[in-house]
PDB file of C-alpha atoms in Angstrom:
ATOM      1  CA  UNK P   1      86.425  98.780  93.803  1.00 84.00           C
ATOM      2  CA  UNK P   2      87.006  96.923  97.058  1.00 88.00           C
ATOM      3  CA  UNK P   3      87.935 100.169  98.792  1.00 85.00           C
ATOM      4  CA  UNK P   4      84.756 101.799  97.439  1.00 87.00           C
ATOM      5  CA  UNK P   5      82.650  99.004  98.915  1.00 90.00           C
ATOM      6  CA  UNK P   6      84.492  99.083 102.253  1.00 91.00           C
ATOM      7  CA  UNK P   7      84.140 102.846 102.514  1.00 89.00           C
ATOM      8  CA  UNK P   8      80.433 102.962 101.628  1.00 90.00           C
ATOM      9  CA  UNK P   9      79.298  99.858 103.500  1.00 94.00           C
ATOM     10  CA  UNK P  10      81.622  99.752 106.520  1.00 93.00           C
ATOM     11  CA  UNK P  11      83.413 103.034 107.249  1.00 91.00           C
ATOM     12  CA  UNK P  12      80.621 105.514 106.527  1.00 92.00           C
ATOM     13  CA  UNK P  13      77.727 103.588 108.160  1.00 94.00           C
ATOM     14  CA  UNK P  14      79.751 103.003 111.339  1.00 94.00           C
ATOM     15  CA  UNK P  15      81.045 106.603 111.288  1.00 93.00           C
ATOM     16  CA  UNK P  16      84.701 105.533 111.290  1.00 93.00           C
ATOM     17  CA  UNK P  17      85.869 107.453 108.232  1.00 86.00           C
ATOM     18  CA  UNK P  18      89.046 108.455 110.065  1.00 87.00           C
ATOM     19  CA  UNK P  19      90.277 104.881 109.444  1.00 88.00           C
ATOM     20  CA  UNK P  20      90.041 105.366 105.669  1.00 86.00           C
ATOM     21  CA  UNK P  21      93.745 105.618 104.855  1.00 82.00           C
ATOM     22  CA  UNK P  22      94.875 102.721 107.030  1.00 83.00           C
ATOM     23  CA  UNK P  23      92.038 100.482 105.837  1.00 87.00           C
ATOM     24  CA  UNK P  24      92.810 101.291 102.190  1.00 83.00           C
ATOM     25  CA  UNK P  25      96.490 100.478 102.722  1.00 79.00           C
ATOM     26  CA  UNK P  26      95.553  97.141 104.303  1.00 83.00           C
ATOM     27  CA  UNK P  27      93.140  96.305 101.480  1.00 85.00           C
ATOM     28  CA  UNK P  28      95.682  97.168  98.771  1.00 80.00           C
ATOM     29  CA  UNK P  29      98.454  95.211 100.513  1.00 77.00           C
ATOM     30  CA  UNK P  30      96.263  92.130 100.976  1.00 83.00           C
ATOM     31  CA  UNK P  31      95.013  92.238  97.365  1.00 82.00           C
ATOM     32  CA  UNK P  32      98.591  92.404  96.099  1.00 77.00           C
ATOM     33  CA  UNK P  33      99.521  89.438  98.295  1.00 78.00           C
ATOM     34  CA  UNK P  34      96.584  87.461  96.904  1.00 84.00           C
ATOM     35  CA  UNK P  35      97.656  88.406  93.382  1.00 80.00           C
ATOM     36  CA  UNK P  36     101.161  87.213  94.190  1.00 79.00           C
ATOM     37  CA  UNK P  37      99.846  83.825  95.404  1.00 83.00           C
ATOM     38  CA  UNK P  38      97.655  83.425  92.303  1.00 86.00           C
ATOM     39  CA  UNK P  39     100.545  84.291  89.994  1.00 80.00           C
ATOM     40  CA  UNK P  40     102.787  81.801  91.794  1.00 83.00           C
ATOM     41  CA  UNK P  41     100.234  79.032  91.149  1.00 89.00           C
ATOM     42  CA  UNK P  42      99.014  80.005  87.677  1.00 89.00           C
ATOM     43  CA  UNK P  43     102.135  81.376  85.981  1.00 83.00           C
ATOM     44  CA  UNK P  44     105.432  80.547  87.706  1.00 83.00           C
ATOM     45  CA  UNK P  45     107.540  82.058  84.882  1.00 82.00           C
ATOM     46  CA  UNK P  46     105.732  85.403  85.212  1.00 75.00           C
ATOM     47  CA  UNK P  47     106.079  85.209  88.981  1.00 74.00           C
ATOM     48  CA  UNK P  48     109.834  84.633  88.615  1.00 76.00           C
ATOM     49  CA  UNK P  49     110.131  87.457  86.072  1.00 69.00           C
ATOM     50  CA  UNK P  50     108.478  89.945  88.441  1.00 66.00           C
ATOM     51  CA  UNK P  51     110.668  88.782  91.318  1.00 65.00           C
ATOM     52  CA  UNK P  52     110.995  91.288  94.126  1.00 59.00           C
ATOM     53  CA  UNK P  53     109.031  93.979  92.293  1.00 63.00           C
ATOM     54  CA  UNK P  54     105.577  92.509  92.918  1.00 56.00           C
ATOM     55  CA  UNK P  55     105.582  93.238  96.681  1.00 57.00           C
ATOM     56  CA  UNK P  56     106.744  96.784  95.897  1.00 61.00           C
ATOM     57  CA  UNK P  57     103.387  97.398  94.234  1.00 59.00           C
ATOM     58  CA  UNK P  58     101.880  97.622  97.714  1.00 51.00           C
ATOM     59  CA  UNK P  59     103.663 100.932  98.206  1.00 53.00           C
ATOM     60  CA  UNK P  60     102.441 102.332  94.919  1.00 67.00           C
ATOM     61  CA  UNK P  61     100.965 105.699  95.766  1.00 67.00           C
ATOM     62  CA  UNK P  62      98.928 105.717  92.575  1.00 72.00           C
ATOM     63  CA  UNK P  63      96.726 102.871  93.807  1.00 77.00           C
ATOM     64  CA  UNK P  64      96.059 104.553  97.124  1.00 79.00           C
ATOM     65  CA  UNK P  65      95.587 107.913  95.439  1.00 79.00           C
ATOM     66  CA  UNK P  66      92.903 106.575  93.093  1.00 83.00           C
ATOM     67  CA  UNK P  67      91.075 104.907  95.965  1.00 83.00           C
ATOM     68  CA  UNK P  68      91.031 108.099  98.012  1.00 84.00           C
ATOM     69  CA  UNK P  69      90.120 110.340  95.056  1.00 84.00           C
ATOM     70  CA  UNK P  70      87.141 108.140  94.189  1.00 87.00           C
ATOM     71  CA  UNK P  71      85.827 108.558  97.721  1.00 85.00           C
ATOM     72  CA  UNK P  72      86.512 112.312  97.839  1.00 85.00           C
ATOM     73  CA  UNK P  73      84.765 112.930  94.511  1.00 88.00           C
ATOM     74  CA  UNK P  74      81.720 111.033  95.832  1.00 88.00           C
ATOM     75  CA  UNK P  75      81.292 108.890  92.718  1.00 90.00           C
ATOM     76  CA  UNK P  76      78.766 106.086  92.552  1.00 91.00           C
ATOM     77  CA  UNK P  77      79.908 102.519  91.818  1.00 91.00           C
ATOM     78  CA  UNK P  78      79.824 102.761  87.992  1.00 93.00           C
ATOM     79  CA  UNK P  79      81.526 106.162  87.960  1.00 92.00           C
ATOM     80  CA  UNK P  80      84.159 104.788  90.334  1.00 90.00           C
ATOM     81  CA  UNK P  81      84.776 101.824  88.057  1.00 91.00           C
ATOM     82  CA  UNK P  82      85.182 104.027  84.966  1.00 93.00           C
ATOM     83  CA  UNK P  83      87.379 106.529  86.834  1.00 90.00           C
ATOM     84  CA  UNK P  84      89.606 103.744  88.213  1.00 88.00           C
ATOM     85  CA  UNK P  85      90.043 102.062  84.837  1.00 91.00           C
ATOM     86  CA  UNK P  86      90.729 105.361  83.065  1.00 90.00           C
ATOM     87  CA  UNK P  87      93.253 106.378  85.713  1.00 84.00           C
ATOM     88  CA  UNK P  88      94.992 103.023  85.419  1.00 82.00           C
ATOM     89  CA  UNK P  89      95.166 103.382  81.640  1.00 88.00           C
ATOM     90  CA  UNK P  90      96.524 106.910  81.998  1.00 83.00           C
ATOM     91  CA  UNK P  91      99.189 105.752  84.433  1.00 80.00           C
ATOM     92  CA  UNK P  92     100.069 102.895  82.046  1.00 82.00           C
ATOM     93  CA  UNK P  93     100.388 105.381  79.173  1.00 84.00           C
ATOM     94  CA  UNK P  94     102.676 107.615  81.238  1.00 80.00           C
ATOM     95  CA  UNK P  95     104.882 104.645  82.181  1.00 76.00           C
ATOM     96  CA  UNK P  96     105.114 103.455  78.564  1.00 83.00           C
ATOM     97  CA  UNK P  97     106.075 106.930  77.362  1.00 85.00           C
ATOM     98  CA  UNK P  98     108.630 107.283  80.164  1.00 80.00           C
ATOM     99  CA  UNK P  99     110.080 103.838  79.426  1.00 80.00           C
ATOM    100  CA  UNK P 100     110.370 104.777  75.746  1.00 85.00           C
ATOM    101  CA  UNK P 101     112.153 107.985  76.658  1.00 85.00           C
ATOM    102  CA  UNK P 102     114.555 106.100  78.947  1.00 81.00           C
ATOM    103  CA  UNK P 103     115.221 103.516  76.224  1.00 84.00           C
ATOM    104  CA  UNK P 104     116.098 106.249  73.722  1.00 86.00           C
ATOM    105  CA  UNK P 105     118.270 108.048  76.253  1.00 83.00           C
ATOM    106  CA  UNK P 106     120.197 104.877  77.087  1.00 82.00           C
ATOM    107  CA  UNK P 107     121.694 104.880  73.607  1.00 85.00           C
ATOM    108  CA  UNK P 108     122.188 108.678  73.428  1.00 86.00           C
ATOM    109  CA  UNK P 109     125.621 110.237  73.726  1.00 89.00           C
ATOM    110  CA  UNK P 110     125.201 112.175  76.978  1.00 88.00           C
ATOM    111  CA  UNK P 111     127.838 113.943  79.078  1.00 90.00           C
ATOM    112  CA  UNK P 112     128.927 111.874  82.073  1.00 88.00           C
ATOM    113  CA  UNK P 113     127.332 114.311  84.521  1.00 90.00           C
ATOM    114  CA  UNK P 114     123.925 113.900  82.843  1.00 87.00           C
ATOM    115  CA  UNK P 115     123.762 110.081  82.817  1.00 83.00           C
ATOM    116  CA  UNK P 116     121.359 108.049  84.968  1.00 81.00           C
ATOM    117  CA  UNK P 117     119.576 110.077  87.685  1.00 82.00           C
ATOM    118  CA  UNK P 118     119.989 113.634  86.282  1.00 87.00           C
ATOM    119  CA  UNK P 119     118.576 112.781  82.858  1.00 86.00           C
ATOM    120  CA  UNK P 120     115.828 110.692  84.479  1.00 83.00           C
ATOM    121  CA  UNK P 121     114.749 113.687  86.567  1.00 86.00           C
ATOM    122  CA  UNK P 122     114.812 116.010  83.563  1.00 89.00           C
ATOM    123  CA  UNK P 123     112.836 113.489  81.503  1.00 86.00           C
ATOM    124  CA  UNK P 124     110.279 113.040  84.292  1.00 84.00           C
ATOM    125  CA  UNK P 125     109.820 116.804  84.616  1.00 89.00           C
ATOM    126  CA  UNK P 126     109.327 117.238  80.860  1.00 88.00           C
ATOM    127  CA  UNK P 127     106.837 114.370  80.840  1.00 85.00           C
ATOM    128  CA  UNK P 128     105.008 115.913  83.820  1.00 85.00           C
ATOM    129  CA  UNK P 129     104.712 119.222  81.986  1.00 87.00           C
ATOM    130  CA  UNK P 130     103.412 117.423  78.898  1.00 85.00           C
ATOM    131  CA  UNK P 131     100.734 115.605  80.898  1.00 81.00           C
ATOM    132  CA  UNK P 132      99.726 118.814  82.695  1.00 85.00           C
ATOM    133  CA  UNK P 133      98.171 119.786  79.382  1.00 84.00           C
ATOM    134  CA  UNK P 134      95.479 117.214  80.120  1.00 78.00           C
ATOM    135  CA  UNK P 135      94.489 118.757  83.443  1.00 79.00           C
ATOM    136  CA  UNK P 136      91.036 120.225  83.386  1.00 73.00           C
ATOM    137  CA  UNK P 137      90.019 118.359  80.200  1.00 67.00           C
ATOM    138  CA  UNK P 138      87.116 116.582  81.855  1.00 58.00           C
TER     139      UNK P 138
END
């Protein structure tokens, strides 16, 4: 939502839309840093559990992708909010399904050549094909 506001009230009025990607990256990185500081104060055990992975969220292409897609689709504020939440829930669902698949595969009797990365790539491709069934639903 912050990127929506920055785009519509700063970048577009001043005709500097070419700075969209870099400004979105800066906004996402700074919001993640603020989240990290809040978590450190509010819930130290959760902060310790996340460890090094919290800063890696700044490179999450999904966050940047949603921000850019909202702008490209020219949604208003409410539509942007609904689209962002629904996309986040969809990404969460995909990660839960993938984690479940990986958990099941960890206890499966696989050939040595198929363990770790090869089976992860095959699983990801099957999951991608399954979720392609949802394209064009809206």
